[in-house]
Amino acid sequence: MLHIETWKRVLIWGLVVLGLLLALPNAFYSRVETYNDAVAANGGDDTGVSGWPSFLPSGLVNLGLDLRGGAHLLAEVRVTDVYETRMQGLWPEIRNLLRNEREKIGTIRLLTTTDGTLKVRIGNADGMPEAMRLVRTLAQPVSSLTAAGTDDIVVTSAGDTLVVGLSDPEKEAMDDRTVRQSLEIIRRRIDEVGTREPTIQRQGTDRILIEVPGVGSADELKSIIGTTAQLTFQPVVSRTSDGSTPPGPGEEVLPASDEPGTFYVLETVPVVSGEQLTDAQPTFDQNGRPAVSFRFNPSGARKFGDYTAQNIGNPFAIVLDNEVISAPVIQSHIAGGSGIITGSFSVEESTNLAVLLRAGALPAGLDFLEERTIGPELGADSIHAGQIACLIAGVAVLVFMFASYGLFGFFANVALMINVGLIFGLLSMIGATLTLPGIAGIVLTIGMAVDANVLVFERIREELKSAKGPARAMELGYDRALSAIVDANITTFIIAVILFLLGSGPVKGFAVTLGIGILTSVFTAIWVTRLLIVLWFERARPKTIEV
Amino acid sequence: MKRLRLVPDETHIDFFKYRGLTFGISCVAMVASVIIWATMGLNFGIDFRGGTTIRTESESAISVADYRAALDPLGLGDVVISEVFDPTFEGTKHVASVRIQSQDEQESVATDTIAKVETALKTVDESVRFTSVESVGPKVSGELVTTALLAVGASLGAILLYIWLRFEWQFSLGAVFALFHDVLVTIGIFALLQIRFDLATIAALLTIIGYSINDTVVIFDRLRENLRKFKTMPLVDVMNVSVNETLSRTLMTSGTTLIALIALLVLGGDVIRGFVFAITWGVIIGTYSSVYVAKNVVLWFGVKRDWSKPDKSAGNQFANIDA
């Protein structure tokens, strides 16, 4: 015990200094935060940015929403939305295929469905096997690792009706793609608005967790990500004032956004859709009203050009999220692939619409399962209360330890303060988030961190009673207390791991601080306190010690 | 220098003199907790039952009756309005909490309901601000309950296994029974006092498990050591020696932890008070149960005494001769 090799001493002090250096930026929180923002604005380059020395670490402990204020949303992606679009996209191909075999199959008619399948009634039921064989030729292998070799569509029949649906592996693969795509688009939209440190995570198979600090309310956050902004250009079949007009197969009835009571019957399959947009900007039309200009990519531009050339004099509809924004009549062939959308927008709406169109459409709708808004003042109150509580708790523990163990208590106190520093250092290093329960975790750690020291000191006291010399008593004290310290801390650590795996949000934050607190408190109690005691012992060489 | 001593250097307290009584009290407390839990129910927060809580803050005094009168016409079903008091609030700060049950036939969160409530409250008090609004849909709340139960179960299972590996199965059962006792009695006090029970409370329960096991393990460790040292002493006496030897440490650690927690309980603000209360209560109960529940269970099952060798001569009348 009393002999610690030099390399170990260097290592211990090295770790302590490193940990404290990592913790240092937190002592100058707002200053470092301003500096970090400036560096980020500078494209990650820190030359010429003042306020904080660039050779020092600048990682900070992130403050959780409950401390800083902001909005939290848990959204579920309606993955089944996509099935329908996908099946509808298949219809033109199936139609062409079956039309060529009209003698065998008879007439074909698309039935209206709502369950994400495609139903086709054929005139000649005897031709069903042939029809099924033909449709099956459209099947493609599922593009996923787990279900390689299976087809993406399932073709079945019921009487004279041919049913085409997606296979389960394909659905799974599509769900995954849909959620990943949604995640990416949500991230892009939030980044466009430019808030600091948003958390956008996938949870489970079809959920997305969004936490954005500094946003005024969950509603505001929803309006940034919420609207799907699915833009399509669809051929107009007719215009009506009766919303309950039954649409024909392959048609739909949509309301006009600016004229209540007006509805359009449209062909469901769009000419061009928002995915083919390359740019969208807010602008003004020739009358000075807010509008949005857009440009298509080459394939979109070609389709749009061809369609406008063939349909001069006919109206077409610009549809945004199932509402017809405008339905102008095509005046001439539009070749360049760009144009403007006019409607009754305010300047703000046209700006938002441009952002949404640029970021791309969400592939499916979102349901919000959980939302939380925490005002910044409540967070500030919590930080304030937490700071005072930590300070009082810390001072009380320090006094208590010193009163109980004297000089040894003083050593333990030094180690305790180093311990708190190390917790912050580690939290900054891994970029963890400090939440309100996390502060409670730190306070609890302050209380429990002394436990390892107390175990050792009590053991040394006992060993001193059996009249061994001080050096021997200390050595035995450390040796014999070790198994209790290790067992006790491993069990608590197991709990922290379980909390981390199963918890969410603030609870997870608590688990991280608790877990890190256990690691640092064992390190400081076993190594730092011991090193301090050894240093003192080597210098003072006391004949007797009092613990 | 005069040192602070919580207990004298040597103690010979007989912790197991009334072991029937203490263990009986613990069992009665557990049964009572279950009964209170079943009859009074837990005051679940929105995490577990779904719904919305709105925290309001105002400069002027809050009248719960006025708030209620404003919200009643909205027909939102079960609405709980309570004023929040806290020593850390300054004089002109008045805080209330409004909880609304989850609205029927809605899987997701009802944004318009929240907006209606906020408008209604604004008519009562112009200056009211909404410092936090939290909504949980019924779909998620159901899952949170499952996850919470899973977390508590997994923790108990993991500890059962770890103590079994490190000690003996009797210790493992004793420790887990003590933890079960701690969790149950804590749930009982939450039901009795109708303190809000939410996700943070589950985290607190797990922390209690962590703390209590810490304490139990330290005494077990000493017991294991003493069982090797005093091979012929009756088990109950070895236990007494072990508990007495570790008493000073137990009280020191519980003492420092309690000092820290009480500071947080009083000064930490009302938002985490329930959470801190659960942990504080758990530290007290955990310390108690390490001695009076875990040890009693081990005493009940008995312990194989010779640790150094496999028990080859079980059933042999000369079993202990060469021990």
mmCIF file of C-alpha atoms in Angstrom, chain A residues 165-492:
data_model
loop_
_atom_site.group_PDB
_atom_site.id
_atom_site.type_symbol
_atom_site.label_atom_id
_atom_site.label_comp_id
_atom_site.label_asym_id
_atom_site.label_seq_id
_atom_site.Cartn_x
_atom_site.Cartn_y
_atom_site.Cartn_z
ATOM 1 C CA GLY A 165 -50.266 -6.426 -52.419
ATOM 2 C CA LEU A 166 -46.826 -5.937 -50.926
ATOM 3 C CA SER A 167 -45.057 -8.917 -49.398
ATOM 4 C CA ASP A 168 -44.180 -8.788 -45.683
ATOM 5 C CA PRO A 169 -40.406 -8.586 -46.168
ATOM 6 C CA GLU A 170 -40.937 -5.786 -48.651
ATOM 7 C CA LYS A 171 -43.183 -3.968 -46.185
ATOM 8 C CA GLU A 172 -40.499 -4.283 -43.540
ATOM 9 C CA ALA A 173 -37.804 -2.998 -45.849
ATOM 10 C CA MET A 174 -40.053 -0.158 -46.946
ATOM 11 C CA ASP A 175 -40.935 0.779 -43.366
ATOM 12 C CA ASP A 176 -37.267 1.045 -42.583
ATOM 13 C CA ARG A 177 -36.630 3.208 -45.622
ATOM 14 C CA THR A 178 -39.626 5.397 -44.846
ATOM 15 C CA VAL A 179 -38.502 6.048 -41.272
ATOM 16 C CA ARG A 180 -34.918 6.733 -42.273
ATOM 17 C CA GLN A 181 -36.069 9.095 -44.976
ATOM 18 C CA SER A 182 -38.401 10.888 -42.563
ATOM 19 C CA LEU A 183 -35.568 11.221 -40.066
ATOM 20 C CA GLU A 184 -33.318 12.756 -42.666
ATOM 21 C CA ILE A 185 -35.959 15.174 -43.842
ATOM 22 C CA ILE A 186 -36.878 16.242 -40.312
ATOM 23 C CA ARG A 187 -33.206 16.845 -39.635
ATOM 24 C CA ARG A 188 -32.860 18.954 -42.755
ATOM 25 C CA ARG A 189 -35.915 21.015 -41.912
ATOM 26 C CA ILE A 190 -34.755 21.717 -38.385
ATOM 27 C CA ASP A 191 -31.273 22.566 -39.601
ATOM 28 C CA GLU A 192 -32.764 25.048 -42.066
ATOM 29 C CA VAL A 193 -34.221 26.939 -39.139
ATOM 30 C CA GLY A 194 -30.818 26.829 -37.503
ATOM 31 C CA THR A 195 -31.381 25.951 -33.865
ATOM 32 C CA ARG A 196 -28.605 24.743 -31.667
ATOM 33 C CA GLU A 197 -27.955 21.081 -30.820
ATOM 34 C CA PRO A 198 -31.193 19.435 -31.811
ATOM 35 C CA THR A 199 -31.524 15.748 -30.932
ATOM 36 C CA ILE A 200 -33.197 13.769 -33.683
ATOM 37 C CA GLN A 201 -33.165 10.057 -33.027
ATOM 38 C CA ARG A 202 -34.891 6.986 -34.250
ATOM 39 C CA GLN A 203 -36.672 5.039 -31.523
ATOM 40 C CA GLY A 204 -37.781 1.503 -32.098
ATOM 41 C CA THR A 205 -38.987 0.584 -35.559
ATOM 42 C CA ASP A 206 -41.244 3.457 -36.539
ATOM 43 C CA ARG A 207 -40.718 6.321 -34.105
ATOM 44 C CA ILE A 208 -38.656 9.453 -34.127
ATOM 45 C CA LEU A 209 -37.673 11.455 -31.091
ATOM 46 C CA ILE A 210 -37.084 15.146 -31.635
ATOM 47 C CA GLU A 211 -35.701 17.443 -28.961
ATOM 48 C CA VAL A 212 -34.899 21.007 -29.789
ATOM 49 C CA PRO A 213 -33.660 23.381 -27.095
ATOM 50 C CA GLY A 214 -34.648 27.005 -27.283
ATOM 51 C CA VAL A 215 -37.852 26.474 -29.245
ATOM 52 C CA GLY A 216 -40.798 28.321 -27.714
ATOM 53 C CA SER A 217 -43.306 25.488 -27.833
ATOM 54 C CA ALA A 218 -43.942 22.028 -29.167
ATOM 55 C CA ASP A 219 -46.458 23.578 -31.557
ATOM 56 C CA GLU A 220 -43.804 25.776 -33.072
ATOM 57 C CA LEU A 221 -41.590 22.743 -33.536
ATOM 58 C CA LYS A 222 -44.462 20.867 -35.134
ATOM 59 C CA SER A 223 -45.050 23.635 -37.614
ATOM 60 C CA ILE A 224 -41.386 23.421 -38.627
ATOM 61 C CA ILE A 225 -41.510 19.687 -39.266
ATOM 62 C CA GLY A 226 -45.196 18.961 -39.193
ATOM 63 C CA THR A 227 -46.700 19.687 -42.565
ATOM 64 C CA THR A 228 -45.829 17.059 -45.083
ATOM 65 C CA ALA A 229 -45.393 19.505 -48.000
ATOM 66 C CA GLN A 230 -46.192 16.870 -50.558
ATOM 67 C CA LEU A 231 -46.218 18.840 -53.776
ATOM 68 C CA THR A 232 -47.685 17.348 -56.937
ATOM 69 C CA PHE A 233 -48.871 18.571 -60.306
ATOM 70 C CA GLN A 234 -51.970 16.640 -61.334
ATOM 71 C CA PRO A 235 -54.225 16.727 -64.375
ATOM 72 C CA VAL A 236 -57.665 18.233 -63.664
ATOM 73 C CA VAL A 237 -60.670 16.162 -64.720
ATOM 74 C CA SER A 238 -63.364 18.591 -63.660
ATOM 75 C CA ARG A 239 -64.251 21.317 -61.223
ATOM 76 C CA THR A 240 -67.232 21.036 -58.885
ATOM 77 C CA SER A 241 -68.859 22.638 -55.888
ATOM 78 C CA ASP A 242 -69.966 19.315 -54.385
ATOM 79 C CA GLY A 243 -67.318 17.728 -52.168
ATOM 80 C CA SER A 244 -69.111 14.383 -52.093
ATOM 81 C CA THR A 245 -68.872 13.778 -55.843
ATOM 82 C CA PRO A 246 -67.872 10.111 -56.206
ATOM 83 C CA PRO A 247 -64.500 10.018 -57.969
ATOM 84 C CA GLY A 248 -63.965 7.470 -60.733
ATOM 85 C CA PRO A 249 -61.226 4.831 -60.374
ATOM 86 C CA GLY A 250 -57.808 6.459 -60.450
ATOM 87 C CA GLU A 251 -59.326 9.793 -59.568
ATOM 88 C CA GLU A 252 -59.695 11.814 -56.388
ATOM 89 C CA VAL A 253 -61.617 14.840 -55.170
ATOM 90 C CA LEU A 254 -59.620 17.537 -53.396
ATOM 91 C CA PRO A 255 -60.693 20.904 -51.985
ATOM 92 C CA ALA A 256 -59.306 24.208 -53.157
ATOM 93 C CA SER A 257 -57.311 25.922 -50.438
ATOM 94 C CA ASP A 258 -58.292 29.518 -51.179
ATOM 95 C CA GLU A 259 -61.905 29.140 -52.338
ATOM 96 C CA PRO A 260 -64.085 27.351 -49.787
ATOM 97 C CA GLY A 261 -66.767 25.230 -51.408
ATOM 98 C CA THR A 262 -64.779 24.583 -54.535
ATOM 99 C CA PHE A 263 -63.488 21.097 -55.303
ATOM 100 C CA TYR A 264 -61.471 19.601 -58.101
ATOM 101 C CA VAL A 265 -61.675 16.091 -59.484
ATOM 102 C CA LEU A 266 -58.107 15.102 -60.323
ATOM 103 C CA GLU A 267 -56.281 12.135 -61.761
ATOM 104 C CA THR A 268 -54.469 10.435 -58.873
ATOM 105 C CA VAL A 269 -51.200 9.730 -60.674
ATOM 106 C CA PRO A 270 -49.310 13.020 -60.797
ATOM 107 C CA VAL A 271 -47.496 14.382 -63.805
ATOM 108 C CA VAL A 272 -44.582 15.504 -61.664
ATOM 109 C CA SER A 273 -44.082 15.494 -57.918
ATOM 110 C CA GLY A 274 -42.074 17.384 -55.324
ATOM 111 C CA GLU A 275 -39.223 14.852 -55.314
ATOM 112 C CA GLN A 276 -38.186 16.146 -58.716
ATOM 113 C CA LEU A 277 -37.723 19.698 -57.449
ATOM 114 C CA THR A 278 -34.184 20.988 -57.295
ATOM 115 C CA ASP A 279 -34.888 24.407 -55.857
ATOM 116 C CA ALA A 280 -37.627 26.543 -54.377
ATOM 117 C CA GLN A 281 -37.397 30.177 -53.329
ATOM 118 C CA PRO A 282 -39.856 32.719 -51.969
ATOM 119 C CA THR A 283 -40.606 35.388 -54.536
ATOM 120 C CA PHE A 284 -43.381 37.723 -55.751
ATOM 121 C CA ASP A 285 -45.615 37.375 -58.780
ATOM 122 C CA GLN A 286 -46.189 40.115 -61.373
ATOM 123 C CA ASN A 287 -48.892 41.633 -59.142
ATOM 124 C CA GLY A 288 -46.515 41.870 -56.206
ATOM 125 C CA ARG A 289 -48.154 39.077 -54.213
ATOM 126 C CA PRO A 290 -45.968 36.544 -52.351
ATOM 127 C CA ALA A 291 -45.307 33.401 -54.382
ATOM 128 C CA VAL A 292 -42.823 30.548 -54.551
ATOM 129 C CA SER A 293 -40.597 29.921 -57.525
ATOM 130 C CA PHE A 294 -39.410 26.412 -58.264
ATOM 131 C CA ARG A 295 -37.197 24.492 -60.645
ATOM 132 C CA PHE A 296 -37.371 20.818 -61.649
ATOM 133 C CA ASN A 297 -34.514 18.438 -62.274
ATOM 134 C CA PRO A 298 -33.994 17.381 -65.957
ATOM 135 C CA SER A 299 -36.361 14.388 -65.872
ATOM 136 C CA GLY A 300 -39.033 16.398 -64.079
ATOM 137 C CA ALA A 301 -38.540 19.264 -66.504
ATOM 138 C CA ARG A 302 -38.936 16.922 -69.485
ATOM 139 C CA LYS A 303 -42.147 15.362 -68.159
ATOM 140 C CA PHE A 304 -43.540 18.786 -67.282
ATOM 141 C CA GLY A 305 -42.554 20.127 -70.692
ATOM 142 C CA ASP A 306 -44.139 17.203 -72.549
ATOM 143 C CA TYR A 307 -47.333 17.452 -70.560
ATOM 144 C CA THR A 308 -47.741 21.202 -71.042
ATOM 145 C CA ALA A 309 -47.037 20.859 -74.754
ATOM 146 C CA GLN A 310 -49.797 18.270 -75.187
ATOM 147 C CA ASN A 311 -52.404 19.951 -72.959
ATOM 148 C CA ILE A 312 -52.446 23.602 -73.933
ATOM 149 C CA GLY A 313 -55.784 25.078 -72.943
ATOM 150 C CA ASN A 314 -56.459 22.500 -70.213
ATOM 151 C CA PRO A 315 -56.197 23.270 -66.504
ATOM 152 C CA PHE A 316 -53.760 21.447 -64.244
ATOM 153 C CA ALA A 317 -53.669 21.522 -60.458
ATOM 154 C CA ILE A 318 -50.816 22.380 -58.122
ATOM 155 C CA VAL A 319 -51.557 20.238 -55.063
ATOM 156 C CA LEU A 320 -49.904 20.720 -51.705
ATOM 157 C CA ASP A 321 -50.734 18.275 -48.918
ATOM 158 C CA ASN A 322 -54.035 17.250 -50.468
ATOM 159 C CA GLU A 323 -55.242 20.785 -51.109
ATOM 160 C CA VAL A 324 -55.346 22.423 -54.506
ATOM 161 C CA ILE A 325 -53.342 25.620 -54.190
ATOM 162 C CA SER A 326 -54.112 26.780 -57.684
ATOM 163 C CA ALA A 327 -55.358 25.326 -60.922
ATOM 164 C CA PRO A 328 -54.119 27.507 -63.769
ATOM 165 C CA VAL A 329 -54.903 26.814 -67.392
ATOM 166 C CA ILE A 330 -51.825 25.886 -69.409
ATOM 167 C CA GLN A 331 -51.193 28.833 -71.725
ATOM 168 C CA SER A 332 -48.163 27.559 -73.543
ATOM 169 C CA HIS A 333 -45.518 24.889 -73.611
ATOM 170 C CA ILE A 334 -43.354 25.365 -70.486
ATOM 171 C CA ALA A 335 -39.973 24.029 -71.534
ATOM 172 C CA GLY A 336 -37.463 25.287 -68.982
ATOM 173 C CA GLY A 337 -38.760 23.232 -66.060
ATOM 174 C CA SER A 338 -39.257 26.201 -63.796
ATOM 175 C CA GLY A 339 -42.221 28.261 -62.770
ATOM 176 C CA ILE A 340 -43.902 29.935 -59.850
ATOM 177 C CA ILE A 341 -46.693 28.857 -57.556
ATOM 178 C CA THR A 342 -49.135 31.601 -56.760
ATOM 179 C CA GLY A 343 -51.892 31.424 -54.232
ATOM 180 C CA SER A 344 -53.111 33.453 -51.309
ATOM 181 C CA PHE A 345 -49.862 33.320 -49.322
ATOM 182 C CA SER A 346 -48.497 35.703 -46.760
ATOM 183 C CA VAL A 347 -44.781 36.463 -47.008
ATOM 184 C CA GLU A 348 -44.111 34.163 -44.056
ATOM 185 C CA GLU A 349 -46.117 31.331 -45.573
ATOM 186 C CA SER A 350 -44.304 31.574 -48.870
ATOM 187 C CA THR A 351 -40.959 31.491 -47.051
ATOM 188 C CA ASN A 352 -42.010 28.434 -45.028
ATOM 189 C CA LEU A 353 -43.342 26.692 -48.101
ATOM 190 C CA ALA A 354 -40.062 27.269 -49.909
ATOM 191 C CA VAL A 355 -38.169 25.752 -46.943
ATOM 192 C CA LEU A 356 -40.449 22.728 -46.895
ATOM 193 C CA LEU A 357 -40.186 22.191 -50.628
ATOM 194 C CA ARG A 358 -36.404 22.503 -50.595
ATOM 195 C CA ALA A 359 -36.027 20.000 -47.764
ATOM 196 C CA GLY A 360 -38.198 17.531 -49.617
ATOM 197 C CA ALA A 361 -41.475 15.993 -48.669
ATOM 198 C CA LEU A 362 -41.910 13.657 -45.754
ATOM 199 C CA PRO A 363 -42.674 10.278 -47.271
ATOM 200 C CA ALA A 364 -45.474 9.656 -44.779
ATOM 201 C CA GLY A 365 -47.530 11.493 -42.216
ATOM 202 C CA LEU A 366 -46.550 11.778 -38.550
ATOM 203 C CA ASP A 367 -48.621 11.101 -35.439
ATOM 204 C CA PHE A 368 -47.413 12.837 -32.309
ATOM 205 C CA LEU A 369 -47.536 10.484 -29.352
ATOM 206 C CA GLU A 370 -45.807 12.622 -26.793
ATOM 207 C CA GLU A 371 -44.988 16.288 -26.592
ATOM 208 C CA ARG A 372 -43.385 18.361 -23.907
ATOM 209 C CA THR A 373 -42.611 22.026 -23.740
ATOM 210 C CA ILE A 374 -40.464 23.395 -20.965
ATOM 211 C CA GLY A 375 -40.185 27.139 -20.624
ATOM 212 C CA PRO A 376 -36.677 28.563 -20.280
ATOM 213 C CA GLU A 377 -37.506 30.287 -16.975
ATOM 214 C CA LEU A 378 -38.543 27.011 -15.366
ATOM 215 C CA GLY A 379 -35.241 25.491 -16.496
ATOM 216 C CA ALA A 380 -33.301 28.447 -15.122
ATOM 217 C CA ASP A 381 -35.119 28.083 -11.780
ATOM 218 C CA SER A 382 -34.245 24.405 -11.686
ATOM 219 C CA ILE A 383 -30.568 25.056 -12.406
ATOM 220 C CA HIS A 384 -30.506 27.725 -9.722
ATOM 221 C CA ALA A 385 -32.160 25.495 -7.127
ATOM 222 C CA GLY A 386 -29.921 22.589 -8.135
ATOM 223 C CA GLN A 387 -26.767 24.672 -7.764
ATOM 224 C CA ILE A 388 -27.690 25.833 -4.279
ATOM 225 C CA ALA A 389 -28.643 22.322 -3.227
ATOM 226 C CA CYS A 390 -25.385 20.885 -4.596
ATOM 227 C CA LEU A 391 -23.350 23.556 -2.828
ATOM 228 C CA ILE A 392 -25.050 23.048 0.523
ATOM 229 C CA ALA A 393 -24.914 19.272 0.162
ATOM 230 C CA GLY A 394 -21.236 19.422 -0.740
ATOM 231 C CA VAL A 395 -20.260 21.721 2.132
ATOM 232 C CA ALA A 396 -22.273 19.669 4.639
ATOM 233 C CA VAL A 397 -20.613 16.449 3.531
ATOM 234 C CA LEU A 398 -17.137 18.034 3.644
ATOM 235 C CA VAL A 399 -17.691 19.315 7.185
ATOM 236 C CA PHE A 400 -19.125 15.984 8.296
ATOM 237 C CA MET A 401 -16.199 14.036 6.857
ATOM 238 C CA PHE A 402 -13.597 16.346 8.368
ATOM 239 C CA ALA A 403 -15.287 16.243 11.758
ATOM 240 C CA SER A 404 -15.344 12.449 11.651
ATOM 241 C CA TYR A 405 -11.934 11.577 10.255
ATOM 242 C CA GLY A 406 -9.755 14.653 10.739
ATOM 243 C CA LEU A 407 -6.762 14.711 8.419
ATOM 244 C CA PHE A 408 -7.904 11.558 6.632
ATOM 245 C CA GLY A 409 -11.301 13.182 6.170
ATOM 246 C CA PHE A 410 -9.523 16.153 4.625
ATOM 247 C CA PHE A 411 -7.823 13.859 2.125
ATOM 248 C CA ALA A 412 -11.154 12.257 1.316
ATOM 249 C CA ASN A 413 -12.628 15.731 0.828
ATOM 250 C CA VAL A 414 -9.932 16.698 -1.658
ATOM 251 C CA ALA A 415 -10.677 13.469 -3.503
ATOM 252 C CA LEU A 416 -14.412 14.232 -3.389
ATOM 253 C CA MET A 417 -13.924 17.615 -5.004
ATOM 254 C CA ILE A 418 -11.698 16.056 -7.650
ATOM 255 C CA ASN A 419 -14.459 13.492 -8.117
ATOM 256 C CA VAL A 420 -17.103 16.098 -8.901
ATOM 257 C CA GLY A 421 -14.666 17.719 -11.321
ATOM 258 C CA LEU A 422 -14.039 14.394 -13.025
ATOM 259 C CA ILE A 423 -17.776 13.730 -13.387
ATOM 260 C CA PHE A 424 -18.163 17.002 -15.267
ATOM 261 C CA GLY A 425 -15.028 16.277 -17.272
ATOM 262 C CA LEU A 426 -16.305 12.892 -18.408
ATOM 263 C CA LEU A 427 -19.797 14.211 -19.112
ATOM 264 C CA SER A 428 -18.275 16.932 -21.314
ATOM 265 C CA MET A 429 -16.005 14.455 -23.041
ATOM 266 C CA ILE A 430 -18.773 12.083 -24.103
ATOM 267 C CA GLY A 431 -21.098 15.019 -24.807
ATOM 268 C CA ALA A 432 -23.669 13.710 -22.343
ATOM 269 C CA THR A 433 -26.743 15.651 -21.421
ATOM 270 C CA LEU A 434 -27.250 16.894 -17.886
ATOM 271 C CA THR A 435 -30.885 16.699 -16.802
ATOM 272 C CA LEU A 436 -32.634 17.615 -13.592
ATOM 273 C CA PRO A 437 -32.617 14.033 -12.270
ATOM 274 C CA GLY A 438 -28.981 14.038 -13.392
ATOM 275 C CA ILE A 439 -28.251 16.811 -10.888
ATOM 276 C CA ALA A 440 -29.930 14.637 -8.263
ATOM 277 C CA GLY A 441 -27.638 11.841 -9.439
ATOM 278 C CA ILE A 442 -24.599 14.040 -8.799
ATOM 279 C CA VAL A 443 -25.846 14.991 -5.343
ATOM 280 C CA LEU A 444 -26.455 11.334 -4.582
ATOM 281 C CA THR A 445 -22.945 10.551 -5.820
ATOM 282 C CA ILE A 446 -21.502 13.196 -3.510
ATOM 283 C CA GLY A 447 -23.173 11.369 -0.657
ATOM 284 C CA MET A 448 -22.198 7.923 -1.830
ATOM 285 C CA ALA A 449 -18.694 8.747 -3.072
ATOM 286 C CA VAL A 450 -17.500 9.019 0.484
ATOM 287 C CA ASP A 451 -18.723 5.477 1.071
ATOM 288 C CA ALA A 452 -15.602 3.842 -0.342
ATOM 289 C CA ASN A 453 -13.430 6.128 1.788
ATOM 290 C CA VAL A 454 -15.542 5.475 4.839
ATOM 291 C CA LEU A 455 -15.198 1.724 4.286
ATOM 292 C CA VAL A 456 -11.416 2.031 4.113
ATOM 293 C CA PHE A 457 -11.099 4.416 7.060
ATOM 294 C CA GLU A 458 -13.323 2.319 9.287
ATOM 295 C CA ARG A 459 -11.285 -0.700 8.338
ATOM 296 C CA ILE A 460 -8.031 1.080 9.159
ATOM 297 C CA ARG A 461 -9.479 2.025 12.546
ATOM 298 C CA GLU A 462 -10.269 -1.609 13.213
ATOM 299 C CA GLU A 463 -6.841 -2.770 12.122
ATOM 300 C CA LEU A 464 -5.233 -0.135 14.381
ATOM 301 C CA LYS A 465 -7.064 -1.654 17.329
ATOM 302 C CA SER A 466 -5.192 -4.916 16.881
ATOM 303 C CA ALA A 467 -2.056 -2.861 17.561
ATOM 304 C CA LYS A 468 -0.309 -3.037 14.230
ATOM 305 C CA GLY A 469 1.889 -0.202 13.102
ATOM 306 C CA PRO A 470 0.234 2.591 11.128
ATOM 307 C CA ALA A 471 1.732 1.508 7.818
ATOM 308 C CA ARG A 472 0.566 -2.075 8.216
ATOM 309 C CA ALA A 473 -2.896 -0.972 9.398
ATOM 310 C CA MET A 474 -3.368 1.236 6.360
ATOM 311 C CA GLU A 475 -2.207 -1.480 4.022
ATOM 312 C CA LEU A 476 -4.601 -4.023 5.527
ATOM 313 C CA GLY A 477 -7.390 -1.453 5.605
ATOM 314 C CA TYR A 478 -7.161 -0.897 1.875
ATOM 315 C CA ASP A 479 -6.737 -4.575 1.051
ATOM 316 C CA ARG A 480 -9.629 -5.833 3.123
ATOM 317 C CA ALA A 481 -12.095 -3.107 2.231
ATOM 318 C CA LEU A 482 -11.546 -3.667 -1.469
ATOM 319 C CA SER A 483 -13.906 -6.602 -1.978
ATOM 320 C CA ALA A 484 -16.790 -4.776 -0.311
ATOM 321 C CA ILE A 485 -16.117 -1.653 -2.377
ATOM 322 C CA VAL A 486 -15.983 -3.593 -5.622
ATOM 323 C CA ASP A 487 -19.090 -5.696 -4.997
ATOM 324 C CA ALA A 488 -21.124 -2.767 -3.765
ATOM 325 C CA ASN A 489 -20.233 -0.582 -6.730
ATOM 326 C CA ILE A 490 -20.665 -3.262 -9.373
ATOM 327 C CA THR A 491 -24.225 -3.932 -8.248
ATOM 328 C CA THR A 492 -25.054 -0.224 -8.364
#
